[in-house]
Amino acid sequence: QVQLVESGGGLVQPGGSLRLSCAPSGSIVNIKSMGWYRQAPGKQRELVAVVTSDSTTDYADSVKGRFTISRDNAKNSVYLQMNSLKPEDTAVYYCNVRYYSAWPLKREYDYWGQGTQVTVSS
């Protein structure tokens, strides 16, 4: 019912910057965390950055110091500022929202964005 709409991907030269945005199409309650994952060709999907409901953040070692995750609680939106981009950052980036629901089962669930392509190349 709720979709995550991603934007901000594209082609950028090494050393450049991009800002990814993820906005839900509707309200999401009981959010536990929001994050960004990426998947490069031939590789497993990996966690890039995450921010939890208590505002703690965590980053993959490969992006520490270059990427910054932030969230807007009023909009339930999440952003990823990517600076000093490298060719190895090239991947499809996916927005993730983890939330708790009692229906149909009492457990945590995930929403996923459709993915946005980030290509870093000269």
PDB file of C-alpha atoms in Angstrom:
ATOM      1  CA  GLN A   1       0.000   0.000   0.000  1.00  0.00           C
ATOM      2  CA  VAL A   2       2.865   2.355   0.832  1.00  0.00           C
ATOM      3  CA  GLN A   3       5.562   2.887  -1.762  1.00  0.00           C
ATOM      4  CA  LEU A   4       9.005   4.381  -1.289  1.00  0.00           C
ATOM      5  CA  VAL A   5       9.810   6.871  -4.019  1.00  0.00           C
ATOM      6  CA  GLU A   6      13.517   7.366  -4.677  1.00  0.00           C
ATOM      7  CA  SER A   7      15.204  10.182  -6.543  1.00  0.00           C
ATOM      8  CA  GLY A   8      18.619  11.744  -7.036  1.00  0.00           C
ATOM      9  CA  GLY A   9      20.568   9.041  -8.822  1.00  0.00           C
ATOM     10  CA  GLY A  10      22.475   9.599 -12.007  1.00  0.00           C
ATOM     11  CA  LEU A  11      25.862   9.795 -13.671  1.00  0.00           C
ATOM     12  CA  VAL A  12      28.638  11.677 -11.930  1.00  0.00           C
ATOM     13  CA  GLN A  13      32.398  11.984 -12.347  1.00  0.00           C
ATOM     14  CA  PRO A  14      34.814  10.671  -9.724  1.00  0.00           C
ATOM     15  CA  GLY A  15      35.080  13.149  -6.884  1.00  0.00           C
ATOM     16  CA  GLY A  16      31.595  14.458  -7.498  1.00  0.00           C
ATOM     17  CA  SER A  17      28.538  14.431  -5.284  1.00  0.00           C
ATOM     18  CA  LEU A  18      24.961  13.209  -5.365  1.00  0.00           C
ATOM     19  CA  ARG A  19      22.106  13.393  -2.908  1.00  0.00           C
ATOM     20  CA  LEU A  20      19.580  10.586  -2.816  1.00  0.00           C
ATOM     21  CA  SER A  21      16.095  11.098  -1.436  1.00  0.00           C
ATOM     22  CA  CYS A  22      13.476   8.595  -0.376  1.00  0.00           C
ATOM     23  CA  ALA A  23       9.923   9.607   0.426  1.00  0.00           C
ATOM     24  CA  PRO A  24       6.985   7.359   1.270  1.00  0.00           C
ATOM     25  CA  SER A  25       3.746   7.680  -0.623  1.00  0.00           C
ATOM     26  CA  GLY A  26       1.824   7.413   2.633  1.00  0.00           C
ATOM     27  CA  SER A  27       2.237   7.399   6.382  1.00  0.00           C
ATOM     28  CA  ILE A  28       4.333   4.735   8.048  1.00  0.00           C
ATOM     29  CA  VAL A  29       4.015   4.193  11.781  1.00  0.00           C
ATOM     30  CA  ASN A  30       6.342   2.450  14.207  1.00  0.00           C
ATOM     31  CA  ILE A  31       9.450   2.922  12.107  1.00  0.00           C
ATOM     32  CA  LYS A  32      12.463   1.142  13.579  1.00  0.00           C
ATOM     33  CA  SER A  33      15.106   2.204  11.091  1.00  0.00           C
ATOM     34  CA  MET A  34      15.643   3.754   7.684  1.00  0.00           C
ATOM     35  CA  GLY A  35      18.581   3.022   5.475  1.00  0.00           C
ATOM     36  CA  TRP A  36      20.238   2.700   2.128  1.00  0.00           C
ATOM     37  CA  TYR A  37      21.513  -0.470   0.519  1.00  0.00           C
ATOM     38  CA  ARG A  38      23.334  -0.924  -2.740  1.00  0.00           C
ATOM     39  CA  GLN A  39      24.076  -3.725  -5.139  1.00  0.00           C
ATOM     40  CA  ALA A  40      26.828  -3.635  -7.722  1.00  0.00           C
ATOM     41  CA  PRO A  41      27.024  -6.067 -10.652  1.00  0.00           C
ATOM     42  CA  GLY A  42      28.217  -9.469  -9.510  1.00  0.00           C
ATOM     43  CA  LYS A  43      28.116  -8.545  -5.836  1.00  0.00           C
ATOM     44  CA  GLN A  44      25.801  -9.067  -2.890  1.00  0.00           C
ATOM     45  CA  ARG A  45      23.494  -6.329  -1.717  1.00  0.00           C
ATOM     46  CA  GLU A  46      25.161  -4.481   1.133  1.00  0.00           C
ATOM     47  CA  LEU A  47      24.133  -2.001   3.765  1.00  0.00           C
ATOM     48  CA  VAL A  48      25.518   1.448   3.012  1.00  0.00           C
ATOM     49  CA  ALA A  49      24.075   3.502   5.852  1.00  0.00           C
ATOM     50  CA  VAL A  50      21.296   3.269   8.399  1.00  0.00           C
ATOM     51  CA  VAL A  51      19.651   5.567  10.918  1.00  0.00           C
ATOM     52  CA  THR A  52      17.560   4.078  13.719  1.00  0.00           C
ATOM     53  CA  SER A  53      14.516   5.405  15.511  1.00  0.00           C
ATOM     54  CA  ASP A  54      16.728   6.772  18.296  1.00  0.00           C
ATOM     55  CA  SER A  55      18.795   8.633  15.660  1.00  0.00           C
ATOM     56  CA  THR A  56      21.914   6.510  15.883  1.00  0.00           C
ATOM     57  CA  THR A  57      23.716   6.021  12.584  1.00  0.00           C
ATOM     58  CA  ASP A  58      25.992   3.408  11.112  1.00  0.00           C
ATOM     59  CA  TYR A  59      27.939   3.246   7.864  1.00  0.00           C
ATOM     60  CA  ALA A  60      29.772   0.733   5.781  1.00  0.00           C
ATOM     61  CA  ASP A  61      33.519   1.126   6.247  1.00  0.00           C
ATOM     62  CA  SER A  62      33.919   1.903   2.558  1.00  0.00           C
ATOM     63  CA  VAL A  63      31.788   5.056   2.771  1.00  0.00           C
ATOM     64  CA  LYS A  64      32.682   6.434   6.196  1.00  0.00           C
ATOM     65  CA  GLY A  65      33.728  10.043   5.985  1.00  0.00           C
ATOM     66  CA  ARG A  66      32.199  10.458   2.534  1.00  0.00           C
ATOM     67  CA  PHE A  67      28.492   9.650   2.920  1.00  0.00           C
ATOM     68  CA  THR A  68      25.996  11.094   5.377  1.00  0.00           C
ATOM     69  CA  ILE A  69      22.556   9.696   6.114  1.00  0.00           C
ATOM     70  CA  SER A  70      19.805  11.881   7.518  1.00  0.00           C
ATOM     71  CA  ARG A  71      16.086  11.666   8.094  1.00  0.00           C
ATOM     72  CA  ASP A  72      13.106  13.945   8.373  1.00  0.00           C
ATOM     73  CA  ASN A  73      10.806  12.451  10.983  1.00  0.00           C
ATOM     74  CA  ALA A  74       7.880  14.681  10.054  1.00  0.00           C
ATOM     75  CA  LYS A  75       7.967  13.462   6.462  1.00  0.00           C
ATOM     76  CA  ASN A  76       9.280   9.963   7.217  1.00  0.00           C
ATOM     77  CA  SER A  77      11.867  10.660   4.540  1.00  0.00           C
ATOM     78  CA  VAL A  78      15.490   9.607   4.426  1.00  0.00           C
ATOM     79  CA  TYR A  79      18.414  11.083   2.514  1.00  0.00           C
ATOM     80  CA  LEU A  80      21.906  10.047   1.566  1.00  0.00           C
ATOM     81  CA  GLN A  81      24.461  12.739   0.817  1.00  0.00           C
ATOM     82  CA  MET A  82      27.292  11.180  -1.161  1.00  0.00           C
ATOM     83  CA  ASN A  83      30.515  13.131  -1.540  1.00  0.00           C
ATOM     84  CA  SER A  84      33.901  12.274  -3.025  1.00  0.00           C
ATOM     85  CA  LEU A  85      32.324   9.576  -5.119  1.00  0.00           C
ATOM     86  CA  LYS A  86      34.477   6.779  -6.463  1.00  0.00           C
ATOM     87  CA  PRO A  87      33.939   4.371  -9.359  1.00  0.00           C
ATOM     88  CA  GLU A  88      33.472   1.562  -6.844  1.00  0.00           C
ATOM     89  CA  ASP A  89      30.383   3.371  -5.546  1.00  0.00           C
ATOM     90  CA  THR A  90      28.642   2.509  -8.808  1.00  0.00           C
ATOM     91  CA  ALA A  91      25.577   0.442  -7.966  1.00  0.00           C
ATOM     92  CA  VAL A  92      21.829   0.412  -7.747  1.00  0.00           C
ATOM     93  CA  TYR A  93      20.873   2.067  -4.480  1.00  0.00           C
ATOM     94  CA  TYR A  94      17.779   0.934  -2.596  1.00  0.00           C
ATOM     95  CA  CYS A  95      15.924   2.747   0.136  1.00  0.00           C
ATOM     96  CA  ASN A  96      14.758   0.633   3.068  1.00  0.00           C
ATOM     97  CA  VAL A  97      12.316   1.306   5.874  1.00  0.00           C
ATOM     98  CA  ARG A  98      11.945  -1.226   8.670  1.00  0.00           C
ATOM     99  CA  TYR A  99       8.817  -0.956  10.764  1.00  0.00           C
ATOM    100  CA  TYR A 100       6.792  -2.887  13.312  1.00  0.00           C
ATOM    101  CA  SER A 101       3.256  -4.075  12.704  1.00  0.00           C
ATOM    102  CA  ALA A 102       0.875  -6.370  14.519  1.00  0.00           C
ATOM    103  CA  TRP A 103      -0.833  -7.313  11.282  1.00  0.00           C
ATOM    104  CA  PRO A 104      -0.879  -9.876   9.821  1.00  0.00           C
ATOM    105  CA  LEU A 105       1.767 -11.065  12.299  1.00  0.00           C
ATOM    106  CA  LYS A 106       3.414  -9.238  15.168  1.00  0.00           C
ATOM    107  CA  ARG A 107       6.868  -8.628  13.811  1.00  0.00           C
ATOM    108  CA  GLU A 108       9.056  -6.191  11.913  1.00  0.00           C
ATOM    109  CA  TYR A 109       8.519  -5.661   8.198  1.00  0.00           C
ATOM    110  CA  ASP A 110      10.410  -3.943   5.401  1.00  0.00           C
ATOM    111  CA  TYR A 111       9.481  -1.503   2.688  1.00  0.00           C
ATOM    112  CA  TRP A 112      11.859  -1.255  -0.252  1.00  0.00           C
ATOM    113  CA  GLY A 113      12.294   1.409  -2.870  1.00  0.00           C
ATOM    114  CA  GLN A 114      12.465   0.547  -6.543  1.00  0.00           C
ATOM    115  CA  GLY A 115      16.181   1.300  -6.750  1.00  0.00           C
ATOM    116  CA  THR A 116      18.021   4.184  -8.357  1.00  0.00           C
ATOM    117  CA  GLN A 117      21.157   3.849 -10.467  1.00  0.00           C
ATOM    118  CA  VAL A 118      24.301   5.661  -9.377  1.00  0.00           C
ATOM    119  CA  THR A 119      27.132   5.578 -11.883  1.00  0.00           C
ATOM    120  CA  VAL A 120      30.520   7.105 -11.104  1.00  0.00           C
ATOM    121  CA  SER A 121      32.660   7.295 -14.213  1.00  0.00           C
ATOM    122  CA  SER A 122      34.891   9.667 -16.117  1.00  0.00           C
TER     123      SER A 122
END
